[in-house]
XYZ file of C-alpha atoms in Angstrom:
735
model
C 0.000 0.000 0.000
C 2.730 2.476 0.969
C 4.401 2.213 -2.426
C 1.231 3.589 -4.007
C 1.537 6.776 -1.933
C 5.213 7.257 -1.065
C 6.317 9.278 -4.105
C 3.213 11.495 -4.262
C 2.975 15.075 -3.063
C 0.325 16.017 -0.497
C -2.337 17.036 -3.038
C -1.758 13.935 -5.148
C -1.956 11.698 -2.078
C -5.229 13.319 -1.016
C -6.675 12.788 -4.497
C -5.744 9.101 -4.414
C -7.191 8.489 -0.953
C -10.454 10.406 -1.414
C -12.560 7.496 -2.602
C -16.123 8.356 -1.587
C -18.483 10.871 -3.185
C -17.995 13.256 -6.104
C -14.457 14.535 -6.588
C -13.082 17.167 -8.959
C -9.320 17.071 -9.475
C -8.048 20.237 -11.142
C -4.845 18.968 -12.717
C -2.634 21.705 -14.115
C -0.352 20.990 -17.055
C 2.413 18.506 -16.192
C 1.066 17.948 -12.669
C 1.065 14.150 -12.856
C -2.633 13.509 -13.459
C -2.030 10.143 -15.124
C -0.006 9.044 -12.100
C -2.831 10.141 -9.786
C -5.505 8.371 -11.836
C -3.612 5.094 -12.023
C -2.638 5.194 -8.340
C -6.269 5.934 -7.435
C -7.466 2.930 -9.427
C -4.839 0.710 -7.815
C -5.695 2.099 -4.362
C -9.399 1.286 -4.763
C -8.593 -2.251 -5.876
C -5.955 -2.820 -3.192
C -8.369 -1.636 -0.484
C -10.983 -3.997 -1.978
C -13.466 -1.156 -2.284
C -14.508 -2.599 -5.645
C -13.781 -5.443 -8.039
C -12.121 -4.585 -11.378
C -15.399 -4.997 -13.306
C -17.106 -2.527 -10.939
C -14.884 0.349 -12.100
C -15.390 2.366 -15.257
C -12.601 4.716 -16.355
C -13.063 6.744 -19.534
C -10.783 9.043 -21.487
C -10.535 10.386 -25.031
C -7.826 8.386 -26.813
C -7.008 4.703 -27.074
C -3.416 5.647 -26.332
C -4.338 7.202 -22.971
C -6.663 4.317 -22.083
C -4.006 1.726 -22.897
C -1.366 3.553 -20.880
C -3.682 3.803 -17.877
C -4.488 0.087 -17.970
C -0.823 -0.906 -18.349
C 0.244 1.271 -15.420
C -2.416 -0.174 -13.110
C -1.463 -3.707 -14.137
C 2.207 -2.925 -13.410
C 1.327 -1.541 -9.968
C -0.731 -4.585 -9.033
C 1.493 -7.162 -10.653
C -0.963 -8.641 -13.114
C -3.245 -8.073 -16.065
C -6.501 -6.238 -15.440
C -8.650 -7.760 -18.144
C -11.908 -7.149 -16.268
C -11.302 -3.476 -15.656
C -13.262 -1.160 -17.944
C -10.715 1.403 -19.119
C -11.556 2.816 -22.532
C -12.535 5.819 -24.569
C -16.086 7.145 -24.404
C -16.795 5.799 -27.886
C -15.314 2.350 -27.213
C -17.394 1.966 -24.060
C -20.540 2.974 -25.921
C -19.780 0.636 -28.830
C -19.434 -2.342 -26.448
C -22.548 -1.294 -24.548
C -24.629 -1.049 -27.719
C -23.452 -4.419 -29.041
C -24.861 -5.927 -25.851
C -27.923 -3.744 -25.354
C -28.638 -2.194 -28.760
C -31.463 -4.641 -29.450
C -33.599 -2.557 -27.077
C -33.581 0.259 -29.654
C -33.719 -1.951 -32.744
C -30.017 -2.445 -33.582
C -28.349 -5.771 -34.220
C -25.113 -6.560 -32.432
C -23.290 -6.694 -35.771
C -23.874 -3.019 -36.590
C -21.198 -1.165 -38.534
C -19.503 2.004 -37.264
C -19.247 4.488 -40.132
C -16.096 6.578 -40.226
C -16.020 10.148 -41.551
C -15.575 9.022 -45.167
C -18.466 6.546 -44.967
C -20.686 9.200 -43.386
C -19.817 11.674 -46.129
C -20.662 9.121 -48.820
C -24.016 8.477 -47.161
C -24.777 12.194 -46.788
C -23.972 12.730 -50.487
C -26.567 10.102 -51.389
C -29.121 11.846 -49.143
C -28.452 15.234 -50.778
C -28.892 13.616 -54.200
C -32.089 11.852 -53.131
C -33.640 15.174 -52.041
C -32.465 16.933 -55.244
C -30.610 19.589 -53.276
C -27.753 21.556 -54.876
C -24.358 20.477 -53.549
C -23.134 24.062 -53.947
C -25.531 25.119 -51.181
C -25.619 21.874 -49.194
C -22.053 20.630 -49.038
C -21.918 17.126 -47.474
C -19.211 17.983 -44.920
C -21.044 21.146 -43.824
C -24.311 19.256 -43.411
C -22.548 16.530 -41.423
C -21.106 19.193 -39.110
C -24.614 20.536 -38.470
C -25.937 17.034 -37.783
C -22.967 16.289 -35.512
C -23.513 19.512 -33.560
C -27.158 18.576 -33.063
C -26.230 15.099 -31.811
C -23.648 16.568 -29.437
C -26.477 18.657 -27.979
C -28.513 15.449 -27.627
C -30.934 16.677 -30.275
C -32.609 13.994 -32.377
C -33.638 14.451 -36.002
C -37.225 15.007 -34.810
C -36.109 17.588 -32.264
C -33.986 19.380 -34.855
C -36.926 19.479 -37.272
C -39.224 21.015 -34.652
C -36.809 23.876 -34.004
C -35.727 24.431 -37.628
C -36.466 27.881 -38.966
C -36.009 29.133 -42.506
C -35.398 27.303 -45.758
C -31.835 26.093 -45.137
C -32.440 24.774 -41.621
C -35.574 22.974 -42.786
C -33.650 21.289 -45.603
C -30.905 20.324 -43.125
C -33.631 18.813 -40.934
C -34.805 16.720 -43.911
C -31.231 15.596 -44.561
C -30.732 14.725 -40.898
C -33.888 12.612 -40.885
C -33.040 10.810 -44.132
C -29.420 10.307 -43.069
C -30.540 8.623 -39.832
C -33.083 6.475 -41.666
C -30.434 5.228 -44.078
C -28.008 4.560 -41.248
C -30.656 2.303 -39.724
C -31.242 0.585 -43.051
C -27.513 -0.149 -43.157
C -27.550 -1.341 -39.513
C -24.902 1.317 -38.953
C -24.062 4.192 -36.606
C -21.715 7.110 -36.967
C -19.374 8.195 -34.161
C -21.900 10.602 -32.660
C -24.632 7.943 -32.672
C -22.577 5.772 -30.345
C -22.915 8.394 -27.621
C -26.423 9.606 -28.441
C -27.931 6.105 -28.673
C -26.268 4.975 -25.439
C -27.700 7.915 -23.509
C -31.123 7.477 -25.119
C -31.150 3.787 -24.225
C -30.088 4.403 -20.613
C -32.768 7.074 -20.215
C -35.587 5.238 -21.965
C -35.038 1.763 -20.505
C -34.887 2.197 -16.750
C -34.132 -1.469 -16.032
C -30.968 -1.323 -18.179
C -29.961 1.996 -16.635
C -30.403 0.623 -13.107
C -28.360 -2.451 -13.954
C -25.348 -0.391 -15.078
C -25.658 2.133 -12.244
C -25.569 -0.765 -9.807
C -22.657 -2.393 -11.585
C -20.258 0.567 -11.663
C -19.362 1.525 -8.095
C -16.659 3.948 -9.259
C -16.520 6.245 -12.290
C -13.277 7.976 -13.260
C -13.180 10.502 -16.092
C -9.998 11.870 -17.636
C -9.849 15.185 -19.554
C -13.252 16.204 -18.209
C -12.853 19.713 -19.622
C -13.222 18.237 -23.127
C -16.591 16.542 -22.564
C -19.596 17.697 -24.562
C -23.228 17.786 -23.483
C -24.088 14.235 -24.511
C -20.978 12.867 -22.713
C -22.052 14.819 -19.639
C -25.504 13.189 -19.880
C -23.873 9.768 -20.250
C -21.914 10.207 -17.032
C -24.980 11.513 -15.198
C -26.895 8.435 -16.403
C -24.231 6.076 -15.020
C -23.679 7.639 -11.596
C -25.373 5.453 -9.001
C -26.623 6.323 -5.516
C -23.064 6.088 -4.145
C -22.160 9.165 -6.259
C -18.568 7.951 -6.580
C -17.594 9.956 -9.633
C -14.099 11.379 -9.925
C -13.318 13.734 -12.807
C -9.872 15.015 -13.682
C -9.265 17.993 -15.899
C -8.026 21.505 -16.392
C -10.262 24.247 -17.746
C -7.130 25.979 -19.051
C -6.707 23.038 -21.458
C -10.253 22.986 -22.843
C -9.601 23.199 -26.600
C -12.412 21.323 -28.322
C -15.273 23.805 -28.228
C -15.417 23.655 -32.049
C -16.522 20.023 -31.854
C -19.012 20.495 -29.045
C -16.905 20.372 -25.864
C -18.521 22.471 -23.134
C -16.150 24.097 -20.652
C -19.130 24.639 -18.344
C -19.057 20.916 -17.498
C -15.885 21.372 -15.445
C -16.647 24.916 -14.277
C -20.082 23.814 -12.947
C -19.086 20.417 -11.514
C -19.706 21.466 -7.897
C -23.181 22.682 -8.872
C -24.001 19.492 -10.783
C -22.749 17.264 -7.961
C -23.510 19.010 -4.661
C -21.049 18.318 -1.881
C -18.233 17.627 -4.343
C -14.699 17.892 -3.057
C -12.186 19.907 -5.120
C -8.461 19.127 -5.074
C -5.965 21.164 -7.090
C -2.750 19.691 -8.449
C -0.566 22.779 -8.847
C 2.956 21.329 -8.929
C 4.294 21.029 -12.470
C 6.916 18.308 -12.994
C 7.405 18.824 -16.749
C 8.425 22.317 -17.771
C 11.113 24.739 -16.701
C 10.263 27.790 -14.642
C 10.628 30.030 -17.714
C 8.238 28.012 -19.876
C 5.667 27.719 -17.112
C 5.865 31.437 -16.281
C 5.312 32.350 -19.939
C 2.354 29.996 -20.380
C 0.802 31.123 -17.089
C 1.124 34.802 -18.038
C -0.732 34.209 -21.297
C -3.550 32.095 -19.855
C -4.080 34.659 -17.081
C -5.758 36.874 -19.715
C -8.703 34.432 -19.798
C -11.764 35.009 -17.631
C -13.479 31.580 -17.792
C -11.124 29.718 -15.470
C -10.629 28.641 -11.876
C -8.004 30.205 -9.670
C -4.800 28.198 -9.430
C -1.104 28.912 -9.301
C 1.184 26.410 -10.978
C 4.648 25.929 -9.525
C 7.517 23.898 -10.860
C 10.370 21.929 -9.379
C 12.584 22.899 -12.342
C 13.933 26.370 -11.602
C 15.409 28.560 -14.319
C 15.781 27.254 -17.844
C 16.531 28.788 -21.234
C 14.613 31.821 -22.387
C 11.888 31.345 -24.954
C 13.243 31.967 -28.439
C 11.115 34.128 -30.731
C 11.886 33.888 -34.462
C 10.595 36.762 -36.602
C 10.852 35.987 -40.321
C 9.651 37.360 -43.657
C 7.722 34.359 -45.004
C 6.361 30.894 -44.335
C 9.204 29.455 -46.419
C 11.838 31.263 -44.342
C 10.040 30.177 -41.168
C 10.411 26.542 -42.230
C 14.061 27.037 -43.206
C 15.020 28.712 -39.904
C 13.143 26.169 -37.786
C 14.738 23.197 -39.556
C 18.150 24.887 -39.197
C 17.581 24.776 -35.436
C 16.425 21.164 -35.596
C 19.664 20.243 -37.381
C 21.728 22.249 -34.893
C 20.066 20.716 -31.819
C 19.899 17.177 -33.171
C 23.257 16.296 -31.635
C 21.946 16.889 -28.114
C 18.225 16.255 -28.536
C 16.856 13.197 -30.385
C 14.440 13.932 -33.213
C 11.767 11.995 -31.341
C 12.008 14.588 -28.554
C 11.286 17.507 -30.892
C 7.962 18.578 -32.363
C 6.694 21.305 -34.688
C 3.203 22.468 -33.741
C 0.929 24.477 -36.023
C -2.634 25.771 -35.926
C -3.776 24.219 -39.205
C -2.575 21.058 -40.964
C -2.020 22.974 -44.217
C 1.019 24.635 -42.620
C 2.998 21.394 -42.754
C 3.829 21.772 -46.481
C 6.781 24.171 -46.164
C 8.308 22.111 -43.350
C 7.917 18.861 -45.277
C 9.747 20.373 -48.251
C 12.662 21.391 -46.044
C 12.803 18.025 -44.303
C 12.725 16.052 -47.550
C 15.405 18.299 -49.045
C 17.688 17.663 -46.076
C 16.811 13.960 -45.730
C 15.625 14.372 -42.137
C 13.209 11.619 -41.048
C 9.833 12.867 -39.876
C 6.279 11.744 -39.220
C 3.088 13.722 -39.630
C 0.233 13.242 -37.205
C -3.089 14.187 -38.702
C -2.395 13.578 -42.384
C -4.167 10.810 -44.260
C -4.876 8.191 -41.650
C -3.535 4.707 -42.333
C -7.078 3.368 -42.210
C -8.247 5.955 -44.776
C -5.831 4.830 -47.517
C -7.630 3.371 -50.513
C -6.246 -0.153 -50.350
C -7.012 -0.353 -46.614
C -10.518 1.120 -47.034
C -11.222 -1.434 -49.776
C -10.153 -4.358 -47.602
C -12.052 -2.992 -44.602
C -15.191 -2.673 -46.735
C -15.005 -6.425 -47.451
C -14.584 -7.177 -43.747
C -17.460 -4.855 -42.798
C -19.773 -6.486 -45.334
C -18.857 -9.930 -44.014
C -19.926 -8.836 -40.540
C -22.909 -6.722 -41.605
C -24.492 -7.532 -45.017
C -26.837 -4.540 -44.676
C -23.906 -2.123 -45.037
C -24.789 -0.560 -48.404
C -21.842 1.860 -48.308
C -19.327 -0.996 -48.106
C -21.236 -2.995 -50.734
C -21.146 -0.087 -53.174
C -17.431 0.400 -52.658
C -16.327 -3.178 -53.393
C -18.977 -4.914 -55.480
C -16.885 -4.158 -58.572
C -13.441 -4.156 -56.954
C -11.330 -5.882 -58.060
C -12.983 -5.455 -61.455
C -15.787 -7.961 -62.067
C -17.232 -6.546 -65.255
C -20.206 -4.948 -63.542
C -21.014 -1.810 -65.497
C -22.578 1.394 -64.227
C -25.925 0.492 -65.806
C -26.071 -2.889 -64.052
C -25.274 -1.287 -60.712
C -27.837 1.482 -61.307
C -30.462 -1.172 -62.143
C -29.527 -3.046 -58.958
C -30.005 0.176 -56.990
C -33.461 0.742 -58.477
C -34.475 -2.853 -57.742
C -33.181 -2.455 -54.175
C -35.337 0.648 -53.688
C -38.438 -1.189 -54.987
C -37.804 -4.269 -52.850
C -37.080 -2.269 -49.686
C -34.015 -4.409 -49.007
C -30.283 -3.820 -48.692
C -28.115 -4.013 -51.803
C -26.636 -7.306 -50.638
C -30.062 -8.818 -49.904
C -31.244 -7.746 -53.340
C -28.152 -9.299 -54.964
C -29.079 -12.643 -53.363
C -32.656 -12.690 -54.754
C -33.628 -15.643 -57.004
C -32.497 -15.413 -60.632
C -35.911 -14.502 -62.082
C -36.053 -11.394 -59.865
C -32.681 -10.243 -61.209
C -33.358 -10.986 -64.880
C -33.484 -7.270 -65.728
C -29.802 -6.958 -64.894
C -28.592 -9.270 -67.657
C -27.145 -12.764 -67.373
C -23.493 -11.686 -67.115
C -24.186 -9.202 -64.307
C -26.175 -11.816 -62.391
C -23.300 -14.312 -62.676
C -20.850 -11.765 -61.293
C -23.175 -10.860 -58.427
C -23.605 -14.540 -57.592
C -19.835 -15.003 -57.489
C -19.460 -11.934 -55.262
C -22.180 -12.885 -52.766
C -20.938 -16.501 -52.654
C -17.510 -15.264 -51.597
C -19.002 -13.044 -48.895
C -21.219 -15.883 -47.618
C -18.262 -18.250 -47.422
C -16.406 -15.817 -45.184
C -19.506 -15.026 -43.156
C -19.665 -18.696 -42.242
C -15.978 -18.713 -41.293
C -15.772 -15.472 -39.272
C -16.450 -17.074 -35.893
C -14.527 -20.290 -36.572
C -11.268 -18.877 -37.979
C -8.924 -16.424 -36.278
C -9.180 -12.924 -37.684
C -5.597 -12.783 -38.968
C -6.003 -16.019 -40.944
C -9.334 -14.865 -42.344
C -7.828 -11.592 -43.561
C -4.853 -13.324 -45.188
C -7.111 -15.819 -46.982
C -9.424 -13.037 -48.157
C -6.582 -11.015 -49.698
C -5.427 -14.120 -51.601
C -8.934 -15.096 -52.749
C -9.610 -11.581 -54.023
C -6.234 -11.318 -55.743
C -5.782 -7.856 -54.225
C -2.019 -7.793 -54.614
C -2.260 -8.752 -58.295
C -4.996 -6.163 -58.858
C -2.859 -3.400 -57.343
C 0.171 -4.384 -59.450
C -1.984 -4.344 -62.596
C -3.564 -0.951 -61.843
C -0.692 1.108 -60.455
C 2.808 2.064 -61.516
C 5.549 0.121 -59.774
C 6.430 2.563 -56.981
C 2.784 3.306 -56.057
C 1.916 -0.392 -56.190
C 4.833 -1.258 -53.901
C 3.680 1.323 -51.342
C 0.100 0.058 -51.380
C 1.204 -3.551 -51.021
C 3.424 -2.541 -48.094
C 0.371 -0.933 -46.488
C -1.605 -4.165 -46.874
C 1.277 -6.129 -45.374
C 1.370 -3.677 -42.459
C -2.370 -4.155 -42.027
C -1.944 -7.941 -41.888
C 0.810 -7.475 -39.315
C -1.483 -5.286 -37.225
C -4.263 -7.879 -37.353
C -1.823 -10.617 -36.342
C -0.626 -8.535 -33.404
C -4.221 -7.873 -32.340
C -5.071 -11.584 -32.575
C -1.994 -12.529 -30.581
C -3.069 -10.307 -27.684
C -6.784 -11.111 -28.007
C -7.009 -14.657 -29.385
C -10.762 -14.973 -28.761
C -11.771 -11.614 -30.248
C -14.199 -11.737 -33.153
C -13.907 -9.976 -36.487
C -16.714 -7.633 -35.389
C -14.769 -6.690 -32.245
C -11.635 -6.014 -34.267
C -13.500 -3.763 -36.703
C -15.120 -1.872 -33.829
C -11.734 -1.209 -32.252
C -9.937 0.097 -35.337
C -12.934 2.173 -36.423
C -12.382 4.307 -33.319
C -8.671 4.924 -33.880
C -7.649 8.577 -33.819
C -4.698 10.331 -35.421
C -2.759 10.333 -32.178
C -3.236 6.564 -31.802
C -1.115 6.164 -34.921
C 1.709 8.353 -33.576
C 4.825 6.280 -32.873
C 6.888 8.100 -30.262
C 9.543 5.376 -30.195
C 10.781 6.184 -33.713
C 13.585 8.718 -33.956
C 11.677 11.018 -36.256
C 10.725 14.672 -35.999
C 6.997 14.973 -35.307
C 4.786 17.489 -37.112
C 1.254 17.939 -35.826
C -1.463 20.426 -35.002
C -1.571 21.829 -31.493
C -4.836 19.922 -30.968
C -3.104 16.617 -31.719
C -0.340 17.371 -29.203
C -2.734 17.267 -26.262
C -1.447 14.764 -23.691
C 2.067 14.579 -25.181
C 5.347 16.122 -24.048
C 8.703 16.812 -25.718
C 12.090 18.220 -24.785
C 11.837 20.852 -27.520
C 8.676 22.430 -28.952
C 8.346 24.796 -31.930
C 5.047 26.681 -32.199
C 4.875 28.245 -35.655
C 2.501 30.514 -37.525
C 1.924 32.870 -34.605
C 0.137 35.618 -36.492
C -3.174 37.392 -36.074
C -5.744 35.628 -38.229
C -3.912 32.315 -38.078
C -3.188 31.802 -34.404
C -5.560 33.062 -33.148
C -7.773 32.251 -36.155
C -9.500 35.213 -37.774
C -12.997 33.945 -37.005
C -12.271 33.959 -33.278
C -11.146 37.570 -33.017
C -13.945 39.638 -31.509
C -15.660 36.522 -30.139
C -14.519 36.442 -26.537
C -15.301 32.773 -25.798
C -13.629 31.597 -29.014
C -10.626 33.845 -28.430
C -10.241 32.371 -24.945
C -10.201 28.897 -26.476
C -7.459 29.975 -28.902
C -5.483 31.242 -25.907
C -6.004 27.900 -24.145
C -4.709 26.218 -27.278
C -1.539 28.305 -27.122
C -1.220 27.370 -23.451
C -1.521 23.671 -24.288
C 1.121 23.943 -27.006
C 3.535 25.837 -24.755
C 3.215 23.408 -21.867
C 4.149 20.428 -24.049
C 7.790 21.614 -23.726
C 10.105 20.292 -21.031
C 13.311 22.253 -21.743
C 13.049 24.556 -24.741
C 10.232 26.494 -26.401
C 10.525 28.288 -29.757
C 7.883 30.649 -31.157
C 7.843 31.710 -34.821
C 5.961 34.441 -36.687
C 6.108 35.402 -40.371
C 5.434 38.810 -41.918
C 4.082 37.301 -45.149
C 1.884 34.228 -45.348
C -0.426 33.691 -48.273
C -3.801 32.598 -46.923
C -7.046 33.567 -48.628
C -5.162 36.191 -50.578
C -3.405 37.689 -47.543
C 0.198 38.674 -47.990
C 0.903 40.687 -44.838
C 0.514 39.607 -41.220
C 1.159 40.998 -37.782
C 2.485 38.885 -34.923
C -0.006 37.124 -32.689
C -1.264 38.881 -29.578
C -0.169 35.783 -27.632
C 3.464 36.741 -28.234
C 2.820 40.161 -26.738
C 1.214 38.515 -23.697
C 4.465 36.700 -22.842
C 6.536 38.928 -20.492
C 9.459 40.531 -22.319
C 12.070 39.325 -19.847
C 11.226 35.698 -20.701
C 11.831 36.130 -24.455
C 14.944 36.219 -26.572
C 14.169 37.651 -30.030
C 15.922 36.826 -33.266
C 14.678 39.108 -36.034
C 15.375 37.905 -39.581
C 12.896 40.314 -41.200
C 13.982 42.653 -43.957
C 10.906 44.819 -43.358
C 10.285 45.565 -39.695
C 7.353 47.897 -40.183
C 4.949 45.491 -38.520
C 5.769 45.562 -34.850
C 4.397 43.377 -32.098
C 0.936 44.604 -31.143
C -1.949 43.320 -29.122
C -5.626 44.116 -29.227
C -5.233 46.427 -26.276
C -2.335 48.588 -27.368
C -2.804 49.383 -31.055
C -2.500 53.065 -31.954
C -5.670 54.923 -32.909
C -6.861 53.812 -36.323
C -9.736 54.239 -38.680
C -11.850 52.045 -36.393
C -11.743 54.852 -33.866
C -12.839 57.550 -36.326
C -16.186 58.397 -37.960
C -16.209 56.942 -41.457
C -17.215 60.243 -42.973
C -13.855 61.740 -41.987
C -11.840 59.172 -43.966
C -10.359 60.365 -47.257
C -11.985 58.017 -49.789
C -9.064 57.863 -52.166
C -6.591 56.887 -49.443
C -8.628 53.875 -48.532
C -8.938 51.861 -45.363
C -7.818 48.322 -44.658
C -10.858 46.461 -43.370
C -9.130 45.463 -40.141
C -9.733 48.983 -38.862
C -13.077 49.672 -40.501
C -16.666 49.351 -39.350
C -18.740 46.629 -41.045
C -21.269 49.207 -42.091
C -18.714 50.576 -44.536
C -18.940 47.376 -46.558
C -22.686 46.839 -46.786
C -24.405 45.618 -49.972
C -24.375 48.265 -52.682
C -21.112 49.934 -51.657
C -18.638 50.850 -54.396
C -15.089 49.714 -53.600
C -11.667 49.634 -55.206
C -9.369 46.597 -54.962
C -5.596 47.072 -55.581
C -5.616 44.264 -58.182
C -9.164 43.910 -59.495
C -10.056 47.588 -59.651
C -13.571 49.054 -59.151
C -16.384 46.850 -57.949
C -19.770 46.740 -56.275
C -20.563 44.723 -53.142
C -23.311 42.175 -53.957
C -23.352 39.980 -50.861
C -22.077 40.139 -47.293
C -21.586 37.021 -45.089
C -20.275 36.643 -41.561
C -19.031 39.407 -39.352
C -15.968 40.862 -37.719
C -12.697 39.487 -39.013
C -14.527 36.606 -40.712
C -16.528 38.943 -42.992
C -16.787 37.519 -46.549
C -17.836 39.607 -49.560
C -19.061 38.846 -53.057
C -18.055 41.737 -55.313
C -18.740 42.331 -59.003
C -15.623 43.822 -60.590
C -15.815 45.587 -63.953
C -14.610 43.279 -66.701
C -13.812 40.430 -64.287
C -17.184 39.287 -62.992
C -17.992 38.213 -59.408
C -15.206 37.378 -56.984
C -15.430 36.187 -53.377
C -12.947 37.787 -50.940
C -12.306 37.945 -47.205
C -12.728 41.593 -46.294
C -9.977 41.579 -43.683
C -7.344 40.740 -46.280
C -8.677 42.401 -49.421
C -7.260 45.920 -48.773
C -10.424 47.529 -50.131
C -10.988 51.237 -50.582
C -14.573 52.417 -50.067
C -15.302 54.937 -52.863
C -19.055 55.297 -52.738
């Protein structure tokens, strides 16, 4: 018992030993929250307060869940197979496979990834004859996802929909859900929404799970959304033993529905809750922590805490001021090369606000033959050859999966033409069956497709049926290997692709087989359905291999939960970091500041910041440094200025000189013009005459958005209509 507590500080020890009632642990960056969580789990089990199966611990990544389980097993000297440690989505997927029949789902349901969901939404948009230009599939999926995160059903969304576009979105939401059901499929959001709905609507099931889980532990509570909050509330039993760990200063997922109020209001939601603050940072130097703390102090929506560190002193933060994105990449990689002798590549990371920023760095790294890995690019499981193979496996498990059927029915090529497949689709609609069920109808029912098409469909469905019969009798790795051979996938790839591309794709398939074999080795009794459920919930960060000596490139969001000796945060300019759409929106700006805080506190020893004067985004060529740089105390920064033009000095929102924004518009000389950044929106209303430095005279036809996100449609003489972002267009109002 003592070894569980000996190396903990007082606050950590108190958090471990407080086992009864609701508990909020405010865990500052680098304060050892994972250690506290694992020790708390081990403490509960050692004290025999609960059996392993009576504990539910949830977090956001498979990586974090796996690490937590391994640490507890190491502390207790054995595997903890019965302990429920998983992501929210993994827990819900397992729950629904057992209990989903109560809401009409079979246990073999498919989990649609983002690509599958987009394909399905496209078919819904087409079915309703809506223009894709106005109803983009990804945009509609975002609206549906936001509704689900609010625990709003398609019916509920329809009742509140106002105006033409919302009403059409409501129709799409309803049709999308209906087709998901027809496919016996759920998307990621459905896993959460359906679990909560089932727990709320079926009291006997809810009571069973509330009685089962004596202890609930939640990691990264600041990132939970409303439906995750409802899930936890639905699982808390009369004992009220819920422990949540988080840090409101690291809440960075508001854009995907995370609600910072969940952690800020915990004491209100769970009366009598105890609050323990972990304020000792064991990761970063005093300099890095002081800089990050000074920046985050500008936020209002936060709890009072003062982080301290055991690592006094440290190098100053290096600020690189450069002329362009290309020079930024060159200077940063120069430093990587210089520091490589003392710091392994695996202990360095380049963090950016948007994934598109990786291009310049990749060019430099390839030119200098420096090994690197990108987190957040094309996921391994989204590569064509892997998606094709997965579609076969999904159809074997769930023959109602029309998306998978459509992807592979003619791959490898079977001679099924577009007309035959269109005829099959029409017959499917008339029969009210899935595509696969229709393909298995008696020959007379398929006569309209032509004899050759029917033969090919029979061959295809026979193959699927053969593997459906084998899926529970043969280990998953053997089944996958046999399927690849039977399909002739390797031969098909060699025939279709040039040599180098084919070799890469075949290597990916071999890596997939290796992954399946590894999974089977660790879980010999797992079914194909269980394997598919697990990999469908992989995130970008789950694919990150920190053991390889490669420089990591990733977004700041992806870096959450990681730490490195050296961190480069690049692209620190107004409009990029913070993003333009967040400026003027206090809550969104605070989240951008929290994102900077998260990025900064990933660093153990050295933090670099970089800002470029010129960065071409949406037509912008000139930038000013981010306000977050200004918020770092000067004595903590060492500047290196490579700029040839130093006109643009460091400014923040609070200390700009008086500009056109401060003056009545009528006093502005029209011919001199005003950059929109300092201009009232009223100046750019519909009907205004403007002059653009490149396009000349034009008339404003349409205005969208507001503030620094204002978009304009302008008709320019001789050029037609162009769409520009007002902030960057350098427009002159002339009438």
